[in-house]
Structures are given as structure tokens and as C-alpha cells.
Amino acid sequence: MSLTREREQAAGKIMVALDYADAASAERLLNELEGIPCYMKVGMQLFYAAGPAFIAGLKERGYRVFLDVKMHDIPNTVKGGSGSVTRLGVDMFNVHAAGGSAMLEAAVEGMEAALAAGQARPSIIAVTQLTSTNQTTLNEQIGIEGTVEQAVLRYAELARAAGLNGVVASPAEVQAIKQACGASFQTVTPGIRPKGADIGDQSRIMTPAEALKQGTDYMVIGRPITAAANSRAVLEAIIEELI
């Protein structure tokens, strides 16, 4: 494999979290990262501020887009929301597995009903447990018994049975998810921190190389890149770490 192809594959595993309050701030980062074929993740903060027009702009630039709005509502509402985001042309979006089987199946139905002729199916993935959730939060605040890994696997199997393409989980759970749900069941892993980076509000973290070794399909990286004085240099260093 050529070095160029290796770099493209490594970059394609990285989802840069555009956690900005407005489109202008995100555009500055996009200009700095121009030409690096990574995924772009648009979360609630930016989507609620910049809306569908920003998604359209990312697609015009040629980026693959993960719309991270974590839908969680009654099945009919999620079905409608799923249809709306599918019509935006995103490549991936997510829902909360905690909504249950009927809600997850409704998300798939809404996506399929909204697909335009020739449009590629976006991946729908389910949030299992947030990477800020630790054992105490799970048991004493959310009220779910057992370990974090048990809770994650239960939701991953629920998502697979409902026809979803994968889950959001921490890199620590990737191998168990792949073993339970199959190698093609996608894992998207936040909580990735390059060595020496501030862990912030994350609890279950790994470095990019460690997450890759676990077999993750995509790794979400935000503040270590977006808050860096030289964001491009940080992203290039992460890509080198993955080759």
C-alpha cells in the first residue's frame, strides 16, 4: 500500500468534532485543515446555530459528515427526525439506544422512507453510554445495575437487532462489541486523547494508537485538535501515529 493511501485511510478514521458556537469559527478550522480527508462531526451546538446550510457546505467541500444530534424521543418523532436528517445528505447520524427497540426501528424506517433515488444509505448508530459516564454515574445516578461494559453490550445488541449499523462507545468496549455483534458492526469512539492531552470531562479514554489497536472503526477527536495553537500539526501528528 502506498504511503498516500495509508495516510488517506488513517485520516478517514478520524472524525474531527466541530464543537463551535458558530459557523465562522468552524470555517476557520476547515480552512486550516483543507485537503486532509478526515470525517467531520457536527454536534448539537453547531447544528442548532448554523443549521442545514452548514451541512450542505461541508458536503460541497467533499467531506463525509457525521451529524451528532443524539435523537431520543417517542418512535414517531424519531422517525420524522430520521427522515429529515437523511434528506440533508449526511453520511452518519445517531440516536440513543436507551429509547428502546421501537424507537430504533423507527429511526431506520424514517431513513429508508426519506432516501432519494440513488442516494447512499447513511449509517445510523446508537449511543450506548456516554464516555463521560463512569461506574458511579451509571449505578447511582442513571440507575442501571451492572458494569459499564455490560450496559454498553446490552445496548449494542439491541441496536444490532433493530437494524442499526453500529454504536457509539468508548474504545475500551470495542473488542467486546465486535465479539458480540460482529466485525462489520461499526464502532465510533469518542474519548480519544493524544498522549499528554488534557482529558477534560472524559472518563473512559485511550490514545489514537491504543484505540486503533482495539479495532475501532472511527475515533472522534475534538478539543485536542480544535483548541490547539496549530490544529493542522496536531491532526497530522495523529495521522502519523495511526500509520
mmCIF file of C-alpha atoms in Angstrom:
data_model
loop_
_atom_site.group_PDB
_atom_site.id
_atom_site.type_symbol
_atom_site.label_atom_id
_atom_site.label_comp_id
_atom_site.label_asym_id
_atom_site.label_seq_id
_atom_site.Cartn_x
_atom_site.Cartn_y
_atom_site.Cartn_z
ATOM 1 C CA MET A 1 0.000 0.000 0.000
ATOM 2 C CA SER A 2 1.348 3.437 -0.896
ATOM 3 C CA LEU A 3 2.084 5.947 1.834
ATOM 4 C CA THR A 4 -0.509 8.275 0.330
ATOM 5 C CA ARG A 5 -3.176 5.570 0.531
ATOM 6 C CA GLU A 6 -2.134 4.732 4.098
ATOM 7 C CA ARG A 7 -2.461 8.390 5.073
ATOM 8 C CA GLU A 8 -5.909 8.621 3.461
ATOM 9 C CA GLN A 9 -7.091 5.524 5.308
ATOM 10 C CA ALA A 10 -5.746 6.810 8.623
ATOM 11 C CA ALA A 11 -7.308 10.243 8.100
ATOM 12 C CA GLY A 12 -10.621 8.597 7.188
ATOM 13 C CA LYS A 13 -10.798 7.020 10.637
ATOM 14 C CA ILE A 14 -10.647 10.404 12.353
ATOM 15 C CA MET A 15 -13.834 12.374 12.986
ATOM 16 C CA VAL A 16 -12.961 15.951 13.857
ATOM 17 C CA ALA A 17 -15.577 17.269 16.281
ATOM 18 C CA LEU A 18 -16.570 20.752 15.146
ATOM 19 C CA ASP A 19 -17.705 21.841 18.592
ATOM 20 C CA TYR A 20 -18.102 25.538 17.858
ATOM 21 C CA ALA A 21 -20.777 28.100 18.650
ATOM 22 C CA ASP A 22 -20.992 29.471 15.124
ATOM 23 C CA ALA A 23 -20.213 28.671 11.508
ATOM 24 C CA ALA A 24 -17.478 31.291 11.192
ATOM 25 C CA SER A 25 -15.362 29.638 13.904
ATOM 26 C CA ALA A 26 -15.795 26.226 12.304
ATOM 27 C CA GLU A 27 -14.932 27.634 8.883
ATOM 28 C CA ARG A 28 -11.594 28.882 10.229
ATOM 29 C CA LEU A 29 -10.691 25.343 11.273
ATOM 30 C CA LEU A 30 -11.887 23.899 7.944
ATOM 31 C CA ASN A 31 -9.609 26.318 6.125
ATOM 32 C CA GLU A 32 -6.690 25.270 8.327
ATOM 33 C CA LEU A 33 -7.351 21.561 7.702
ATOM 34 C CA GLU A 34 -8.032 21.972 3.976
ATOM 35 C CA GLY A 35 -7.037 18.887 1.972
ATOM 36 C CA ILE A 36 -6.965 16.372 4.846
ATOM 37 C CA PRO A 37 -9.647 13.731 4.046
ATOM 38 C CA CYS A 38 -10.980 13.247 7.578
ATOM 39 C CA TYR A 39 -14.624 12.899 8.646
ATOM 40 C CA MET A 40 -16.326 15.993 10.100
ATOM 41 C CA LYS A 41 -18.635 15.638 13.101
ATOM 42 C CA VAL A 42 -21.283 18.293 13.620
ATOM 43 C CA GLY A 43 -22.809 18.261 17.077
ATOM 44 C CA MET A 44 -25.786 19.974 18.649
ATOM 45 C CA GLN A 45 -24.044 23.258 19.427
ATOM 46 C CA LEU A 46 -23.009 23.994 15.858
ATOM 47 C CA PHE A 47 -26.033 22.434 14.130
ATOM 48 C CA TYR A 48 -28.517 24.402 16.219
ATOM 49 C CA ALA A 49 -26.586 27.602 15.428
ATOM 50 C CA ALA A 50 -25.668 27.067 11.769
ATOM 51 C CA GLY A 51 -28.353 24.631 10.573
ATOM 52 C CA PRO A 52 -28.659 22.582 7.375
ATOM 53 C CA ALA A 53 -26.777 25.162 5.294
ATOM 54 C CA PHE A 54 -23.580 24.327 7.143
ATOM 55 C CA ILE A 55 -24.058 20.615 6.421
ATOM 56 C CA ALA A 56 -24.551 21.432 2.745
ATOM 57 C CA GLY A 57 -21.317 23.426 2.775
ATOM 58 C CA LEU A 58 -19.366 20.512 4.233
ATOM 59 C CA LYS A 59 -20.729 18.183 1.550
ATOM 60 C CA GLU A 60 -19.772 20.707 -1.157
ATOM 61 C CA ARG A 61 -16.214 20.628 0.228
ATOM 62 C CA GLY A 62 -16.258 16.838 -0.185
ATOM 63 C CA TYR A 63 -16.319 15.850 3.483
ATOM 64 C CA ARG A 64 -18.110 12.864 4.927
ATOM 65 C CA VAL A 65 -20.379 14.164 7.690
ATOM 66 C CA PHE A 66 -21.486 12.629 10.989
ATOM 67 C CA LEU A 67 -24.459 14.574 12.379
ATOM 68 C CA ASP A 68 -24.291 14.020 16.119
ATOM 69 C CA VAL A 69 -27.655 15.170 17.472
ATOM 70 C CA LYS A 70 -28.414 12.025 19.531
ATOM 71 C CA MET A 71 -32.150 11.731 18.877
ATOM 72 C CA HIS A 72 -34.147 10.309 21.801
ATOM 73 C CA ASP A 73 -37.939 10.649 21.731
ATOM 74 C CA ILE A 74 -41.081 8.660 21.019
ATOM 75 C CA PRO A 75 -40.798 6.436 17.935
ATOM 76 C CA ASN A 76 -42.944 8.583 15.641
ATOM 77 C CA THR A 77 -40.943 11.721 16.421
ATOM 78 C CA VAL A 78 -37.614 9.977 15.871
ATOM 79 C CA LYS A 79 -38.917 8.513 12.611
ATOM 80 C CA GLY A 80 -39.654 12.037 11.391
ATOM 81 C CA GLY A 81 -36.322 13.360 12.585
ATOM 82 C CA SER A 82 -34.501 10.493 10.928
ATOM 83 C CA GLY A 83 -36.165 11.330 7.646
ATOM 84 C CA SER A 84 -35.237 14.996 7.915
ATOM 85 C CA VAL A 85 -31.540 14.386 8.577
ATOM 86 C CA THR A 86 -31.408 11.760 5.828
ATOM 87 C CA ARG A 87 -32.620 14.408 3.376
ATOM 88 C CA LEU A 88 -29.668 16.606 4.441
ATOM 89 C CA GLY A 89 -27.351 14.067 2.817
ATOM 90 C CA VAL A 90 -25.316 13.258 5.921
ATOM 91 C CA ASP A 91 -23.261 10.060 5.922
ATOM 92 C CA MET A 92 -23.976 9.099 9.537
ATOM 93 C CA PHE A 93 -26.276 10.168 12.364
ATOM 94 C CA ASN A 94 -27.136 8.836 15.788
ATOM 95 C CA VAL A 95 -29.922 8.055 18.221
ATOM 96 C CA HIS A 96 -29.903 6.991 21.864
ATOM 97 C CA ALA A 97 -30.174 3.226 22.366
ATOM 98 C CA ALA A 98 -31.965 3.985 25.644
ATOM 99 C CA GLY A 99 -35.051 4.823 23.554
ATOM 100 C CA GLY A 100 -35.679 1.093 23.069
ATOM 101 C CA SER A 101 -36.302 -1.227 20.109
ATOM 102 C CA ALA A 102 -39.396 0.511 18.737
ATOM 103 C CA MET A 103 -37.616 3.861 18.622
ATOM 104 C CA LEU A 104 -34.508 2.384 16.993
ATOM 105 C CA GLU A 105 -36.590 0.588 14.360
ATOM 106 C CA ALA A 106 -38.499 3.818 13.703
ATOM 107 C CA ALA A 107 -35.201 5.581 13.007
ATOM 108 C CA VAL A 108 -34.392 3.000 10.327
ATOM 109 C CA GLU A 109 -37.883 3.277 8.835
ATOM 110 C CA GLY A 110 -37.657 7.064 8.678
ATOM 111 C CA MET A 111 -34.273 6.914 6.963
ATOM 112 C CA GLU A 112 -35.400 4.385 4.380
ATOM 113 C CA ALA A 113 -38.555 6.327 3.574
ATOM 114 C CA ALA A 114 -36.599 9.548 3.026
ATOM 115 C CA LEU A 115 -33.865 8.174 0.773
ATOM 116 C CA ALA A 116 -33.785 9.844 -2.634
ATOM 117 C CA ALA A 117 -33.205 7.813 -5.781
ATOM 118 C CA GLY A 118 -29.556 6.800 -5.928
ATOM 119 C CA GLN A 119 -28.743 8.226 -2.502
ATOM 120 C CA ALA A 120 -26.366 6.158 -0.381
ATOM 121 C CA ARG A 121 -27.847 4.967 2.907
ATOM 122 C CA PRO A 122 -26.441 6.895 5.855
ATOM 123 C CA SER A 123 -25.203 4.809 8.755
ATOM 124 C CA ILE A 124 -27.381 5.008 11.854
ATOM 125 C CA ILE A 125 -25.556 4.367 15.071
ATOM 126 C CA ALA A 126 -26.773 4.203 18.650
ATOM 127 C CA VAL A 127 -25.292 5.913 21.670
ATOM 128 C CA THR A 128 -24.679 3.268 24.349
ATOM 129 C CA GLN A 129 -23.175 5.049 27.348
ATOM 130 C CA LEU A 130 -21.531 8.451 27.102
ATOM 131 C CA THR A 131 -17.769 8.397 27.552
ATOM 132 C CA SER A 132 -18.229 10.791 30.466
ATOM 133 C CA THR A 133 -20.259 8.087 32.262
ATOM 134 C CA ASN A 134 -18.353 6.154 34.903
ATOM 135 C CA GLN A 135 -19.421 3.310 37.200
ATOM 136 C CA THR A 136 -20.803 5.660 39.860
ATOM 137 C CA THR A 137 -22.800 7.679 37.345
ATOM 138 C CA LEU A 138 -24.239 4.516 35.794
ATOM 139 C CA ASN A 139 -25.282 2.832 39.036
ATOM 140 C CA GLU A 140 -26.091 5.674 41.405
ATOM 141 C CA GLN A 141 -27.368 8.425 39.096
ATOM 142 C CA ILE A 142 -28.780 6.769 35.952
ATOM 143 C CA GLY A 143 -29.960 3.755 37.955
ATOM 144 C CA ILE A 144 -28.624 0.994 35.708
ATOM 145 C CA GLU A 145 -27.180 -2.001 37.553
ATOM 146 C CA GLY A 146 -24.049 -3.912 36.498
ATOM 147 C CA THR A 147 -20.834 -2.718 34.936
ATOM 148 C CA VAL A 148 -20.462 -0.063 32.256
ATOM 149 C CA GLU A 149 -19.355 -2.740 29.772
ATOM 150 C CA GLN A 150 -22.442 -4.840 30.486
ATOM 151 C CA ALA A 151 -24.683 -1.829 29.906
ATOM 152 C CA VAL A 152 -22.866 -0.963 26.672
ATOM 153 C CA LEU A 153 -23.130 -4.517 25.325
ATOM 154 C CA ARG A 154 -26.830 -4.722 26.145
ATOM 155 C CA TYR A 155 -27.498 -1.556 24.133
ATOM 156 C CA ALA A 156 -25.178 -2.652 21.292
ATOM 157 C CA GLU A 157 -27.066 -5.919 20.875
ATOM 158 C CA LEU A 158 -30.367 -4.010 20.986
ATOM 159 C CA ALA A 159 -29.147 -1.686 18.229
ATOM 160 C CA ARG A 160 -27.932 -4.543 16.041
ATOM 161 C CA ALA A 161 -31.246 -6.388 16.403
ATOM 162 C CA ALA A 162 -33.106 -3.218 15.352
ATOM 163 C CA GLY A 163 -31.080 -2.960 12.141
ATOM 164 C CA LEU A 164 -28.675 -0.156 13.073
ATOM 165 C CA ASN A 165 -25.157 -0.073 11.673
ATOM 166 C CA GLY A 166 -23.196 0.383 14.874
ATOM 167 C CA VAL A 167 -22.799 2.188 18.151
ATOM 168 C CA VAL A 168 -21.015 4.992 19.913
ATOM 169 C CA ALA A 169 -18.977 3.606 22.798
ATOM 170 C CA SER A 170 -15.644 4.044 24.488
ATOM 171 C CA PRO A 171 -12.598 2.388 22.902
ATOM 172 C CA ALA A 172 -12.374 0.112 25.951
ATOM 173 C CA GLU A 173 -15.559 -1.676 24.847
ATOM 174 C CA VAL A 174 -14.747 -2.102 21.137
ATOM 175 C CA GLN A 175 -13.440 -5.658 21.276
ATOM 176 C CA ALA A 176 -16.389 -6.887 23.329
ATOM 177 C CA ILE A 177 -18.846 -5.173 20.949
ATOM 178 C CA LYS A 178 -17.184 -6.709 17.883
ATOM 179 C CA GLN A 179 -17.245 -10.129 19.525
ATOM 180 C CA ALA A 180 -20.937 -9.828 20.410
ATOM 181 C CA CYS A 181 -22.247 -8.064 17.280
ATOM 182 C CA GLY A 182 -19.798 -8.989 14.516
ATOM 183 C CA ALA A 183 -16.748 -7.386 12.918
ATOM 184 C CA SER A 184 -18.795 -5.304 10.450
ATOM 185 C CA PHE A 185 -20.840 -3.673 13.232
ATOM 186 C CA GLN A 186 -19.350 -0.194 13.355
ATOM 187 C CA THR A 187 -17.832 1.380 16.447
ATOM 188 C CA VAL A 188 -17.469 5.134 16.796
ATOM 189 C CA THR A 189 -15.336 6.045 19.776
ATOM 190 C CA PRO A 190 -15.136 9.450 21.467
ATOM 191 C CA GLY A 191 -12.831 9.823 24.435
ATOM 192 C CA ILE A 192 -9.686 9.780 22.282
ATOM 193 C CA ARG A 193 -6.844 11.811 23.691
ATOM 194 C CA PRO A 194 -3.302 12.007 22.268
ATOM 195 C CA LYS A 195 -0.662 11.270 24.888
ATOM 196 C CA GLY A 196 -0.261 14.252 27.215
ATOM 197 C CA ALA A 197 -3.538 15.932 26.215
ATOM 198 C CA ASP A 198 -5.992 17.241 28.825
ATOM 199 C CA ILE A 199 -8.702 14.583 29.427
ATOM 200 C CA GLY A 200 -11.298 17.274 30.244
ATOM 201 C CA ASP A 201 -14.695 15.773 31.205
ATOM 202 C CA GLN A 202 -13.979 12.320 29.724
ATOM 203 C CA SER A 203 -13.763 9.212 31.915
ATOM 204 C CA ARG A 204 -13.045 6.258 29.599
ATOM 205 C CA ILE A 205 -10.248 7.357 27.267
ATOM 206 C CA MET A 206 -7.429 5.970 25.098
ATOM 207 C CA THR A 207 -4.795 7.398 22.771
ATOM 208 C CA PRO A 208 -5.420 7.161 18.999
ATOM 209 C CA ALA A 209 -2.935 4.293 18.622
ATOM 210 C CA GLU A 210 -4.466 2.391 21.532
ATOM 211 C CA ALA A 211 -7.976 2.821 20.097
ATOM 212 C CA LEU A 212 -6.807 1.620 16.691
ATOM 213 C CA LYS A 213 -5.277 -1.450 18.314
ATOM 214 C CA GLN A 214 -8.684 -2.208 19.881
ATOM 215 C CA GLY A 215 -10.173 -2.291 16.370
ATOM 216 C CA THR A 216 -12.291 0.843 16.396
ATOM 217 C CA ASP A 217 -13.703 1.962 13.051
ATOM 218 C CA TYR A 218 -13.842 5.696 13.770
ATOM 219 C CA MET A 219 -12.380 7.858 16.516
ATOM 220 C CA VAL A 220 -13.909 11.206 17.464
ATOM 221 C CA ILE A 221 -11.349 13.849 18.409
ATOM 222 C CA GLY A 222 -12.359 17.374 19.286
ATOM 223 C CA ARG A 223 -10.595 19.658 21.745
ATOM 224 C CA PRO A 224 -7.072 18.236 21.282
ATOM 225 C CA ILE A 225 -7.362 19.433 17.646
ATOM 226 C CA THR A 226 -9.763 22.381 17.797
ATOM 227 C CA ALA A 227 -8.156 24.027 20.844
ATOM 228 C CA ALA A 228 -4.583 23.568 19.640
ATOM 229 C CA ALA A 229 -2.456 26.532 18.600
ATOM 230 C CA ASN A 230 -1.637 24.607 15.400
ATOM 231 C CA SER A 231 -4.616 22.338 14.701
ATOM 232 C CA ARG A 232 -3.253 21.074 11.412
ATOM 233 C CA ALA A 233 0.023 19.974 13.015
ATOM 234 C CA VAL A 234 -1.859 18.089 15.759
ATOM 235 C CA LEU A 235 -4.087 16.300 13.223
ATOM 236 C CA GLU A 236 -1.100 15.422 11.038
ATOM 237 C CA ALA A 237 0.698 14.009 14.100
ATOM 238 C CA ILE A 238 -2.337 11.844 14.946
ATOM 239 C CA ILE A 239 -2.465 10.541 11.372
ATOM 240 C CA GLU A 240 1.238 9.644 11.589
ATOM 241 C CA GLU A 241 0.535 7.820 14.868
ATOM 242 C CA LEU A 242 -2.088 5.681 13.113
ATOM 243 C CA ILE A 243 0.071 4.657 10.120
#
